[in-house]
Amino acid sequence: MNKINHDIENHFNNFNRVKYLKKTNTVDKVNTLRKSATDSFKNRGFNSEIANKEKWKFSNIKPIAREKFHILSNSQEFVPNSLDEKIIFHKSNSNRLIFVDGQINDKYSDISLLTEKSLVTTFTNSNLFDKEVINKQLGKLINHENDIFSTINSALLNDGLLINIKKNITLNTPISIIFINTNQNENAATFPRILVVCEENSEASIVEGHISYATQSSLDIPVIEIDMNKNSNLNHYKYMLGNNSGFNISNTVVSLEENSDYNSFSFSTGSKIARNSVDINLIGKYSNCNLNGLYITKDKNHIDNHLNINHKNTHTKSNIFYKGILKDSSRAVFSGRVLVERNAQKTEATQSDKNLLLSPNVRINTKPSLEIYADDVQCAHGATASYFTDEAMFYLQSRGIDQKTAEKLLIEGFAQEIFEQIPSKLVKNFFSEILINTSIQY
Amino acid sequence: MLKIKNLHVSIGETKILKGLDLDINSGEIHAIMGPNGSGKSTLANVIAGKPDYIVDEGSILFNDIPILDLTPDERANLGIFLAFQYPVELPGIPMKQFIKTALDSKLKSQNIKETSIREFNEMLKVESENIGINTKLIKRSVNEGFSGGEKKRNEMLQMALLKPQLSVLDETDSGLDIDALKTVGKSVNKLSTKENATLIVTHYQRLLNYITPTKVHVLIDGQISKSGGPELASDLENKGYDWVKSLK
């Protein structure tokens, strides 16, 4: 058993500190963030995180603490497979940036997003105005003392992306950012970082994809910070397609000002350990969030959805609606915590997690919880886990439909309820396609 | 077409059917009547192949093929259709996809090319109109939020489209208003030909006001106690099941 490292350079070795971390980033905040995060890692290491039993009750992060990972500095030539092609060339992803093993792929990305359309900018190439935004916002929503993984992301931050939706702008086509991990040889680690700022009265959609083909142990630690100003509206679609070798520990942190709307849809197939952590802060009154998710796991995959919503003001609304389909010996964890602060009167909060179990060897730990300190609120929560009903199966079979096809119909039907929450027809269609191409293979 | 011999069926430890014999030929309509708990629904479900039931003894032949070892879908594709007493709601499965998948399964089992979407839509439109199903329901998930009558009409719609050789109607008349009852009667009569057959399982005689059966059987305590012509149904209506029990 390897000793647990406290020195981040030792833990994530093989990267050339001179090459990228010692080089001062053109954005001041990146440098200060790296430094404070590196110090924070030194002080706490993985031990304090592992000791947080409540936070990691059902997901074992010790293997991540023990293994050594290598930061990728250059990527092989990328040859998309048929699934990649379906994803890359889908109409909903026409505004796309593709990152392969941590590097932007010019061939398959629409580089005009960075240049003439200037919807997205890398931190390194940002202009003075954007730098000001990054300096002001980057890391603002993250507390390094609370989470070792966002600390690692900050400490090893090479470059990130800024998506700044300007005041009064409505974007009709989603911005797609796709991270593909193809590395087969090393314990490859990537640390994607995205900062999203939605200015007043703006409206946009982001599709965030993570695909891993790594056959060796790999580690992805994405962090996305979303700052939503008054009356802004964001649809955030996210998919994590993993396999049984990778660790994917993702953090999404959202802060909502008055009357802003955050709608998210997350789809994941699980990986060796996949964690989808979402932290929502409803700061302004009448702010609203909708978190929808679907997880479909097979083999020995593991997915842990960890959702935290803080109602900090009056008339705020939150809705969590997740569904899971579990096959083989896979495992899923759902933890939804809604906190209603004392002054957050007239809060409305609902959460529900429903699971369809396809094998007696699967395991689901589901724990919706409510902490309410205000008295005038409407809250509800619930969780279910069940097999197909024999009645439904018999009904389908009695119509001449064989068992496999009947199962497929029932699974798709179960998933459909979540897809119906996706407002964009194009994106709905995109997710239906990935669903068919990834999980339900008979 | 259907030959049931000495059928003994139980659920768990409880014996339900205790040596039932029934022969149905092409072109016939049979009605099985009986009080609650006599085993009527068990018979319908066992013909269709519902799991949960244990066949202790006896045989069922459908066109001389023993079907007891076949799965429900295999039986359906041979031409057996069960109209459910309580049609199941299937949230998220659209009506059209469900019915088309069923139809294509049947065609596939006969090595016939599946229907085109256009042909299918046309057939669906015609039959929905015949049966009086609101086209809005066709756009919904299977049976989801349908009223009792709408669910039963949906069973008739599927029956009309799948054109089974043997239709088994399990208490299709229960909970129906007069209009829906008439629709069911009309559907059965319309589908009846010299080549197919119908088995109606019912507690009441009222559906038989619209369908004239070839034969009526009274099922009491897991056995057929009495068989006769259509007049037996009205005798039962007047005299009650105790009358048959007293004849035993």
XYZ file of C-alpha atoms in Angstrom:
690
model
C 0.000 0.000 0.000
C 1.450 3.344 -0.990
C 1.759 6.010 1.580
C -0.660 8.871 1.203
C 1.154 11.905 -0.115
C 0.829 15.371 1.202
C 3.012 16.891 -1.417
C 0.965 17.600 -4.489
C 3.995 17.420 -6.776
C 4.774 14.034 -5.425
C 1.243 12.824 -5.826
C 0.836 14.137 -9.324
C 4.281 13.481 -10.629
C 5.808 13.469 -14.058
C 4.612 16.914 -14.832
C 7.091 19.532 -15.629
C 6.633 22.232 -13.093
C 9.008 24.501 -14.951
C 6.984 23.986 -18.069
C 3.614 24.962 -16.830
C 3.182 25.608 -13.186
C 6.238 27.743 -12.605
C 5.410 29.794 -15.630
C 3.430 32.755 -14.408
C -0.011 32.808 -15.918
C -1.073 36.017 -17.612
C -4.048 36.134 -15.278
C -2.967 37.150 -11.781
C -5.776 35.270 -10.110
C -4.635 31.950 -11.585
C -1.250 32.404 -9.901
C -2.607 33.341 -6.487
C -5.209 30.575 -6.645
C -2.556 27.976 -7.491
C -0.435 29.098 -4.603
C -3.177 29.140 -1.986
C -4.535 25.795 -3.214
C -1.086 24.184 -3.150
C -0.629 25.389 0.434
C -4.063 24.152 1.352
C -3.268 20.713 -0.085
C -0.020 20.647 1.883
C -1.895 21.387 5.110
C -4.720 18.946 4.647
C -3.791 16.432 1.992
C -6.334 13.695 1.409
C -6.545 12.784 5.070
C -9.060 15.394 6.117
C -11.200 14.531 3.110
C -11.108 10.809 3.823
C -11.942 11.590 7.438
C -15.150 13.313 6.308
C -17.195 10.140 6.558
C -20.530 11.800 5.983
C -19.426 13.354 2.699
C -17.827 10.161 1.366
C -19.963 7.599 3.114
C -20.644 5.449 0.066
C -17.786 6.336 -2.289
C -14.285 5.194 -1.550
C -11.712 7.840 -2.467
C -8.753 6.089 -0.849
C -7.594 4.562 -4.169
C -7.302 8.096 -5.573
C -5.244 9.130 -2.582
C -2.943 6.138 -2.921
C -2.381 5.983 -6.650
C -0.015 8.265 -8.493
C -1.245 10.145 -11.504
C 0.507 11.781 -14.391
C -0.472 15.067 -15.858
C -0.655 14.844 -19.600
C 1.335 17.374 -21.498
C 0.811 16.293 -25.089
C -1.790 14.200 -26.772
C -1.671 11.541 -29.459
C -3.385 12.103 -32.728
C -7.099 11.925 -32.095
C -9.155 9.571 -34.244
C -12.800 9.792 -33.208
C -14.717 6.520 -33.007
C -18.317 6.209 -34.133
C -19.733 7.417 -30.799
C -17.393 10.424 -30.769
C -18.443 11.249 -34.288
C -22.099 11.049 -33.375
C -21.458 13.402 -30.491
C -19.079 15.792 -32.228
C -21.130 16.177 -35.367
C -24.541 16.292 -33.735
C -26.417 19.454 -34.623
C -26.721 20.438 -30.979
C -22.923 20.604 -30.743
C -22.226 22.926 -33.651
C -20.699 25.528 -31.306
C -18.085 23.219 -29.878
C -14.652 23.042 -28.334
C -13.088 19.602 -28.042
C -10.357 18.848 -25.550
C -8.466 15.608 -26.040
C -6.376 14.489 -23.065
C -6.385 18.006 -21.693
C -5.406 19.769 -24.917
C -7.688 21.658 -27.240
C -8.179 19.811 -30.520
C -8.109 22.294 -33.389
C -9.259 19.834 -36.009
C -12.638 19.045 -34.478
C -13.286 22.243 -32.549
C -14.996 25.304 -33.905
C -12.142 27.675 -33.188
C -14.223 30.667 -34.258
C -15.898 30.369 -30.842
C -12.609 31.626 -29.448
C -11.838 34.089 -32.203
C -14.462 36.043 -34.128
C -17.511 34.798 -32.195
C -15.584 35.348 -28.938
C -18.141 33.406 -26.925
C -15.434 31.536 -25.103
C -11.894 32.489 -24.205
C -9.024 30.615 -22.610
C -7.657 32.334 -19.518
C -4.243 32.587 -21.144
C -5.483 34.334 -24.259
C -8.077 36.512 -22.615
C -8.189 40.222 -23.339
C -7.908 42.871 -20.670
C -11.620 43.078 -20.113
C -11.950 39.294 -19.683
C -8.919 39.206 -17.404
C -10.710 41.625 -15.140
C -13.711 39.283 -15.020
C -11.511 36.255 -14.281
C -9.554 38.087 -11.593
C -12.788 39.094 -9.955
C -14.703 35.802 -10.247
C -12.347 32.841 -10.461
C -12.421 30.740 -7.322
C -14.940 33.075 -5.686
C -17.502 30.304 -5.215
C -15.013 27.640 -4.187
C -13.844 27.060 -0.669
C -10.611 25.099 -0.750
C -10.954 24.190 2.875
C -14.136 22.234 2.127
C -13.122 20.078 -0.778
C -9.789 18.532 -1.672
C -10.686 17.898 -5.289
C -11.436 21.484 -6.219
C -8.261 22.322 -4.307
C -6.302 19.963 -6.574
C -7.970 21.465 -9.607
C -6.935 24.970 -8.516
C -3.424 23.937 -7.525
C -2.763 22.276 -10.862
C -4.676 24.757 -12.951
C -2.869 25.241 -16.222
C -5.468 27.048 -18.243
C -9.223 27.350 -18.078
C -12.126 28.603 -20.108
C -14.212 31.663 -19.534
C -17.737 31.702 -20.906
C -19.105 35.155 -20.393
C -22.673 35.683 -21.571
C -22.983 39.404 -21.957
C -25.791 41.604 -20.669
C -29.100 41.319 -22.564
C -27.708 38.648 -24.901
C -29.741 35.564 -25.833
C -27.757 32.707 -27.358
C -29.900 30.271 -29.293
C -27.271 27.657 -30.060
C -25.708 25.905 -27.085
C -22.001 26.183 -26.391
C -20.575 22.665 -26.200
C -17.383 21.861 -24.378
C -16.342 18.220 -24.734
C -13.484 16.614 -22.826
C -12.294 13.296 -24.225
C -9.769 11.173 -22.423
C -8.162 8.698 -24.813
C -4.967 7.950 -22.971
C -4.243 4.234 -22.711
C -0.770 4.118 -21.243
C -0.391 6.180 -18.150
C -2.422 7.064 -15.095
C -3.515 10.166 -16.851
C -5.006 13.076 -14.943
C -6.840 16.112 -16.274
C -8.193 19.151 -14.442
C -10.674 21.001 -16.642
C -11.787 24.348 -15.307
C -14.632 26.464 -16.624
C -15.818 29.790 -15.339
C -19.267 30.845 -16.517
C -20.539 34.335 -15.936
C -24.115 35.078 -16.976
C -24.628 38.786 -16.965
C -27.972 40.500 -16.335
C -30.874 39.480 -18.592
C -28.794 36.983 -20.530
C -29.948 33.581 -21.743
C -27.744 30.693 -22.828
C -27.210 26.940 -22.885
C -24.041 25.000 -22.220
C -23.433 21.349 -23.011
C -20.570 19.929 -20.989
C -19.323 16.471 -21.955
C -16.800 14.128 -20.369
C -15.904 10.941 -22.211
C -13.283 8.524 -20.999
C -11.796 5.628 -22.935
C -8.869 5.142 -20.618
C -8.190 1.478 -19.949
C -5.676 2.356 -17.259
C -6.660 4.100 -14.123
C -7.342 7.720 -15.000
C -8.474 10.753 -13.092
C -10.613 13.671 -14.191
C -11.313 16.468 -11.784
C -13.398 19.086 -13.555
C -14.544 22.216 -11.766
C -17.173 24.503 -13.195
C -18.122 27.738 -11.468
C -21.283 29.488 -12.573
C -22.130 32.982 -11.521
C -25.638 34.059 -12.463
C -26.605 37.686 -12.275
C -30.080 39.232 -12.032
C -32.671 37.880 -14.458
C -30.222 35.588 -16.192
C -31.171 32.142 -17.458
C -28.880 29.191 -18.044
C -29.522 25.636 -19.232
C -26.606 23.465 -18.274
C -26.526 20.026 -19.865
C -23.870 17.638 -18.749
C -22.924 14.101 -19.608
C -20.251 11.861 -18.091
C -19.548 8.703 -20.069
C -17.063 6.696 -18.127
C -15.817 3.168 -17.866
C -14.666 0.947 -15.091
C -11.079 2.262 -14.983
C -11.545 5.947 -14.486
C -12.185 8.229 -11.581
C -14.273 11.257 -12.368
C -14.778 13.659 -9.507
C -16.644 16.660 -10.769
C -17.668 19.815 -8.961
C -20.268 22.285 -10.141
C -20.864 25.377 -8.058
C -23.627 27.823 -8.912
C -24.567 31.109 -7.377
C -27.878 32.728 -8.325
C -28.846 36.353 -7.965
C -32.366 37.756 -7.954
C -34.831 36.237 -10.377
C -32.260 34.109 -12.161
C -32.967 30.590 -13.404
C -30.556 27.658 -13.499
C -31.769 24.473 -15.191
C -29.514 21.505 -15.315
C -29.721 18.071 -16.799
C -27.056 15.532 -16.015
C -26.571 12.144 -17.618
C -23.963 9.698 -16.415
C -23.010 6.088 -16.929
C -20.748 5.916 -13.903
C -17.093 4.921 -13.761
C -14.808 3.254 -11.232
C -15.784 6.124 -8.981
C -17.827 8.943 -10.496
C -18.947 11.799 -8.341
C -21.271 14.501 -9.566
C -21.172 17.179 -6.887
C -23.452 20.127 -7.389
C -23.639 23.056 -4.997
C -26.335 25.613 -5.539
C -26.645 28.876 -3.668
C -29.953 30.632 -4.161
C -28.806 34.043 -3.012
C -31.244 36.441 -4.659
C -34.982 36.377 -4.037
C -37.107 34.660 -6.682
C -34.092 32.706 -7.903
C -34.885 29.235 -9.100
C -33.060 26.007 -9.887
C -34.114 22.767 -11.527
C -31.745 19.833 -11.263
C -32.656 16.850 -13.399
C -30.515 13.819 -13.800
C -30.396 10.349 -15.203
C -27.786 7.762 -14.355
C -27.530 4.422 -16.072
C -24.886 2.146 -14.710
C -23.660 -1.289 -15.682
C -20.824 -3.728 -14.903
C -19.186 -2.591 -11.686
C -19.568 1.126 -12.370
C -20.256 3.531 -9.578
C -21.989 6.901 -9.641
C -22.432 9.224 -6.715
C -24.711 12.210 -7.196
C -24.148 14.636 -4.389
C -26.463 17.607 -4.559
C -26.551 20.495 -2.150
C -28.997 23.339 -2.372
C -28.913 26.350 -0.077
C -31.987 28.571 0.010
C -30.670 31.867 1.238
C -33.473 34.249 0.360
C -37.231 34.550 0.184
C -39.377 33.140 -2.641
C -36.629 30.875 -3.885
C -37.483 27.599 -5.564
C -35.581 24.399 -6.095
C -36.507 21.128 -7.696
C -34.398 17.992 -7.830
C -35.587 15.171 -10.032
C -33.146 12.295 -10.569
C -33.686 8.824 -11.905
C -31.390 5.845 -12.006
C -31.296 2.597 -13.943
C -28.902 0.062 -12.461
C -27.654 -3.079 -14.184
C -25.224 -5.894 -13.391
C -23.250 -5.243 -10.196
C -23.264 -1.487 -10.455
C -23.773 0.894 -7.615
C -25.352 4.297 -7.273
C -25.440 6.843 -4.523
C -27.867 9.717 -4.370
C -27.539 12.313 -1.710
C -29.695 15.393 -1.979
C -29.546 17.963 0.753
C -31.763 21.017 0.772
C -31.043 23.665 3.364
C -33.574 26.425 3.951
C -32.087 29.252 5.953
C -34.002 31.104 8.640
C -34.824 34.141 6.506
C -35.667 32.151 3.360
C -39.428 32.366 3.809
C -41.812 31.277 1.015
C -39.259 28.767 -0.179
C -40.501 25.902 -2.326
C -38.323 22.823 -2.535
C -38.992 19.368 -3.899
C -36.692 16.464 -4.483
C -37.188 12.999 -5.788
C -34.919 10.108 -6.722
C -36.373 7.049 -8.426
C -34.461 3.928 -9.290
C -35.102 1.023 -11.563
C -33.144 -2.049 -10.569
C -32.342 -4.531 -13.314
C -30.352 -7.030 -11.316
C -30.381 -8.367 -7.759
C -26.660 -7.538 -7.485
C -26.996 -3.767 -7.821
C -26.897 -1.453 -4.879
C -28.431 1.958 -4.388
C -27.946 4.236 -1.425
C -30.358 7.094 -1.654
C -30.659 9.788 0.923
C -32.768 12.848 0.278
C -32.705 15.259 3.213
C -34.227 18.555 4.204
C -32.951 20.996 6.792
C -35.449 23.757 7.340
C -34.916 26.761 9.579
C -37.700 28.957 8.164
C -41.361 28.406 9.042
C -43.280 29.451 5.945
C -42.029 26.975 3.356
C -43.284 24.163 1.127
C -40.936 21.213 0.921
C -41.270 17.610 -0.144
C -38.891 14.772 -0.768
C -38.962 11.113 -1.682
C -36.990 8.197 -3.026
C -37.913 4.841 -4.533
C -36.128 1.762 -5.814
C -37.906 -1.086 -7.557
C -37.657 -3.814 -10.162
C -39.858 -3.927 -13.231
C -43.336 -4.834 -12.216
C -44.344 -8.295 -13.381
C -47.645 -6.792 -14.488
C -45.950 -4.411 -16.929
C -43.710 -7.145 -18.303
C -46.635 -9.544 -18.770
C -48.723 -6.865 -20.447
C -45.991 -6.177 -23.017
C -45.250 -9.855 -23.578
C -48.924 -10.680 -23.968
C -48.826 -8.384 -27.004
C -46.167 -10.515 -28.664
C -43.215 -8.403 -27.550
C -40.261 -10.540 -26.435
C -38.697 -10.042 -23.028
C -35.585 -8.193 -24.229
C -37.571 -5.743 -26.322
C -40.038 -5.307 -23.478
C -37.197 -4.506 -21.077
C -35.812 -2.006 -23.540
C -39.211 -0.306 -23.850
C -39.600 -0.182 -20.081
C -36.105 1.244 -19.574
C -36.594 3.886 -22.241
C -39.996 4.680 -20.805
C -38.498 5.102 -17.358
C -35.815 7.420 -18.738
C -38.296 9.351 -20.837
C -39.731 11.168 -17.851
C -36.361 12.834 -17.277
C -35.803 13.649 -20.948
C -39.130 15.433 -20.967
C -37.588 17.999 -18.625
C -35.142 19.113 -21.340
C -36.564 22.267 -22.894
C -34.607 22.125 -26.155
C -35.831 19.575 -28.685
C -32.397 19.438 -30.291
C -30.636 18.680 -27.024
C -33.335 16.188 -26.022
C -32.711 14.395 -29.270
C -28.959 14.475 -28.639
C -29.323 12.878 -25.224
C -31.736 10.228 -26.515
C -29.065 9.301 -29.038
C -26.288 9.012 -26.501
C -28.601 6.999 -24.301
C -29.234 4.531 -27.099
C -25.556 4.414 -28.075
C -24.097 3.936 -24.656
C -26.142 2.171 -22.073
C -28.936 0.197 -23.477
C -27.127 -2.328 -25.557
C -28.837 -5.629 -26.058
C -58.633 -24.475 -32.140
C -58.306 -24.428 -28.348
C -58.389 -27.701 -26.443
C -58.068 -27.608 -22.678
C -57.910 -30.956 -20.929
C -58.126 -31.708 -17.208
C -56.454 -28.403 -16.268
C -55.346 -28.074 -12.655
C -53.828 -24.742 -11.665
C -52.717 -23.281 -8.365
C -51.184 -20.112 -6.992
C -48.843 -20.926 -4.157
C -50.650 -23.483 -2.049
C -54.128 -22.600 -3.243
C -55.726 -24.768 -5.892
C -57.816 -22.676 -8.243
C -58.680 -24.741 -11.291
C -59.519 -28.336 -10.511
C -59.801 -30.293 -13.700
C -61.210 -27.965 -16.315
C -62.080 -29.108 -19.848
C -62.924 -26.744 -22.669
C -63.017 -27.035 -26.463
C -63.368 -23.995 -28.670
C -63.614 -24.292 -32.440
C -63.064 -21.723 -35.166
C -66.027 -19.433 -35.686
C -67.303 -19.824 -32.118
C -67.852 -17.402 -29.281
C -67.765 -18.921 -25.814
C -68.721 -17.248 -22.578
C -67.403 -18.423 -19.232
C -69.526 -17.150 -16.395
C -69.071 -17.633 -12.723
C -69.132 -16.055 -9.298
C -66.155 -14.230 -7.810
C -63.277 -16.515 -6.947
C -64.430 -19.352 -9.188
C -61.231 -19.194 -11.278
C -62.427 -17.257 -14.336
C -59.541 -14.788 -14.465
C -57.071 -17.547 -13.661
C -58.247 -19.410 -16.735
C -57.847 -16.321 -18.933
C -54.365 -15.599 -17.549
C -53.174 -19.192 -17.816
C -54.165 -19.317 -21.482
C -52.123 -16.149 -22.084
C -49.173 -17.504 -20.087
C -49.000 -15.257 -17.062
C -46.208 -16.340 -14.706
C -47.219 -16.766 -11.004
C -49.556 -19.636 -11.871
C -48.492 -23.226 -11.468
C -50.053 -25.754 -13.809
C -50.185 -28.956 -11.758
C -51.819 -31.137 -14.330
C -53.478 -31.103 -17.734
C -52.774 -29.608 -21.135
C -53.692 -26.731 -23.402
C -53.406 -27.190 -27.152
C -53.743 -24.278 -29.523
C -54.127 -25.481 -33.109
C -52.677 -28.772 -31.882
C -49.571 -27.056 -30.476
C -49.025 -27.582 -26.730
C -48.617 -24.037 -25.389
C -48.027 -24.464 -21.669
C -44.244 -24.316 -22.101
C -44.365 -21.243 -24.326
C -43.702 -17.680 -23.128
C -46.549 -15.146 -23.283
C -45.049 -13.462 -26.358
C -44.717 -16.777 -28.185
C -48.368 -17.521 -27.457
C -49.365 -14.039 -28.594
C -47.522 -14.499 -31.834
C -49.334 -17.786 -32.439
C -52.534 -15.735 -32.358
C -53.718 -15.592 -28.739
C -54.791 -12.215 -27.360
C -55.797 -11.368 -23.810
C -57.856 -8.252 -23.191
C -56.914 -7.386 -19.614
C -59.350 -6.886 -16.773
C -57.023 -4.155 -15.488
C -54.941 -2.851 -18.414
C -51.512 -1.790 -17.166
C -50.266 1.814 -17.310
C -46.842 2.117 -18.951
C -45.508 5.620 -18.251
C -43.007 6.898 -20.807
C -43.926 4.316 -23.453
C -45.839 6.076 -26.208
C -49.009 4.349 -27.473
C -47.849 4.348 -31.073
C -44.482 2.818 -30.281
C -46.135 0.152 -28.131
C -48.721 -0.878 -30.689
C -46.287 -0.759 -33.607
C -43.726 -2.853 -31.711
C -46.442 -5.418 -30.955
C -47.583 -5.505 -34.557
C -44.050 -5.779 -35.905
C -43.260 -8.593 -33.456
C -46.181 -10.548 -34.793
C -45.215 -9.933 -38.423
C -41.602 -10.804 -37.672
C -42.646 -14.126 -36.142
C -44.418 -14.894 -39.402
C -41.439 -13.709 -41.482
C -43.477 -10.858 -42.919
C -41.912 -7.446 -43.493
C -42.936 -4.890 -40.883
C -45.485 -2.224 -41.786
C -44.239 1.172 -42.856
C -44.940 4.049 -40.502
C -47.329 5.524 -43.018
C -49.336 2.298 -43.376
C -49.357 1.895 -39.621
C -50.593 5.430 -39.001
C -53.380 4.914 -41.494
C -54.481 1.640 -39.864
C -54.302 3.221 -36.447
C -56.389 6.163 -37.541
C -59.110 3.987 -39.067
C -59.367 1.636 -36.084
C -59.253 4.448 -33.523
C -62.212 6.044 -35.250
C -64.112 2.748 -35.353
C -63.583 2.170 -31.661
C -64.110 5.777 -30.682
C -60.735 6.432 -29.112
C -59.852 10.089 -28.889
C -56.776 10.787 -31.037
C -55.318 12.730 -28.100
C -55.010 9.435 -26.228
C -52.933 7.979 -29.061
C -50.314 10.636 -28.384
C -50.033 9.714 -24.713
C -48.158 6.983 -22.878
C -49.885 3.587 -22.810
C -52.983 3.761 -20.595
C -51.453 6.534 -18.513
C -54.197 8.638 -17.028
C -56.823 6.879 -19.162
C -60.271 6.449 -17.615
C -61.539 2.896 -17.046
C -63.577 3.033 -20.238
C -60.689 4.448 -22.244
C -58.438 1.641 -21.071
C -60.949 -0.978 -22.207
C -61.389 0.734 -25.564
C -57.615 0.685 -25.879
C -57.702 -3.098 -25.398
C -60.239 -3.332 -28.212
C -58.048 -1.127 -30.402
C -55.060 -3.422 -29.903
C -57.248 -6.445 -30.571
C -58.531 -4.923 -33.791
C -55.013 -4.145 -34.996
C -53.390 -7.428 -33.981
C -56.269 -9.506 -35.412
C -55.773 -12.499 -33.112
C -57.126 -15.937 -33.890
C -58.292 -16.397 -30.315
C -59.368 -13.381 -28.248
C -59.768 -13.873 -24.524
C -61.712 -11.078 -22.853
C -61.116 -11.023 -19.124
C -64.037 -9.194 -17.443
C -63.824 -6.575 -20.149
C -67.319 -5.413 -19.191
C -66.462 -4.594 -15.583
C -66.712 -0.914 -14.767
C -67.987 0.060 -18.208
C -70.838 2.413 -19.024
C -73.420 1.465 -21.640
C -71.630 3.265 -24.488
C -68.337 1.553 -23.813
C -70.123 -1.757 -23.428
C -71.711 -1.284 -26.839
C -68.288 -0.515 -28.333
C -66.845 -3.705 -26.900
C -69.791 -5.690 -28.253
C -69.437 -4.062 -31.645
C -65.687 -4.726 -31.757
C -66.075 -8.392 -30.920
C -68.871 -8.906 -33.426
C -66.955 -7.096 -36.110
C -63.852 -9.191 -35.575
C -65.660 -12.500 -35.448
C -65.166 -14.578 -38.558
C -65.273 -18.249 -39.402
C -61.521 -18.405 -38.871
C -61.249 -17.031 -35.370
C -62.796 -17.481 -31.973
C -63.562 -15.517 -28.798
C -63.630 -16.491 -25.153
C -65.507 -14.049 -22.954
C -64.940 -14.287 -19.227
C -67.542 -12.406 -17.240
C -69.446 -12.221 -14.013
C -72.518 -10.572 -15.471
C -74.745 -11.360 -18.343
C -74.960 -7.761 -19.600
C -72.150 -7.928 -22.210
C -74.032 -10.858 -23.712
C -76.846 -8.463 -24.606
C -74.527 -7.245 -27.346
C -72.701 -10.448 -28.232
C -74.500 -13.707 -28.855
C -72.314 -16.572 -27.678
C -72.269 -19.975 -29.316
C -71.858 -21.590 -25.932
C -72.105 -20.547 -22.309
C -70.249 -22.327 -19.505
C -70.677 -21.889 -15.801
C -67.477 -22.098 -13.799
C -67.884 -22.920 -10.142
C -65.082 -23.833 -7.769
C -62.516 -24.467 -10.502
C -64.667 -26.717 -12.666
C -67.212 -26.224 -15.401
C -70.492 -27.176 -13.726
C -72.836 -26.569 -16.579
C -72.670 -25.761 -20.293
C -75.406 -24.699 -22.621
C -76.543 -22.282 -25.314
C -77.096 -18.512 -25.007
C -80.262 -19.118 -22.959
C -78.115 -20.321 -20.060
C -76.829 -16.789 -19.590
C -80.322 -15.364 -19.077
C -81.257 -18.253 -16.779
C -78.255 -17.364 -14.665
C -79.227 -13.720 -14.664
C -82.663 -14.632 -13.369
C -81.840 -17.450 -10.993
C -78.329 -16.601 -9.802
C -75.271 -18.780 -9.387
C -76.778 -20.596 -6.399
C -79.146 -22.226 -8.853
C -76.232 -23.921 -10.649
C -74.592 -24.833 -7.367
C -77.838 -26.519 -6.277
C -77.841 -28.611 -9.457
C -74.422 -29.999 -8.645
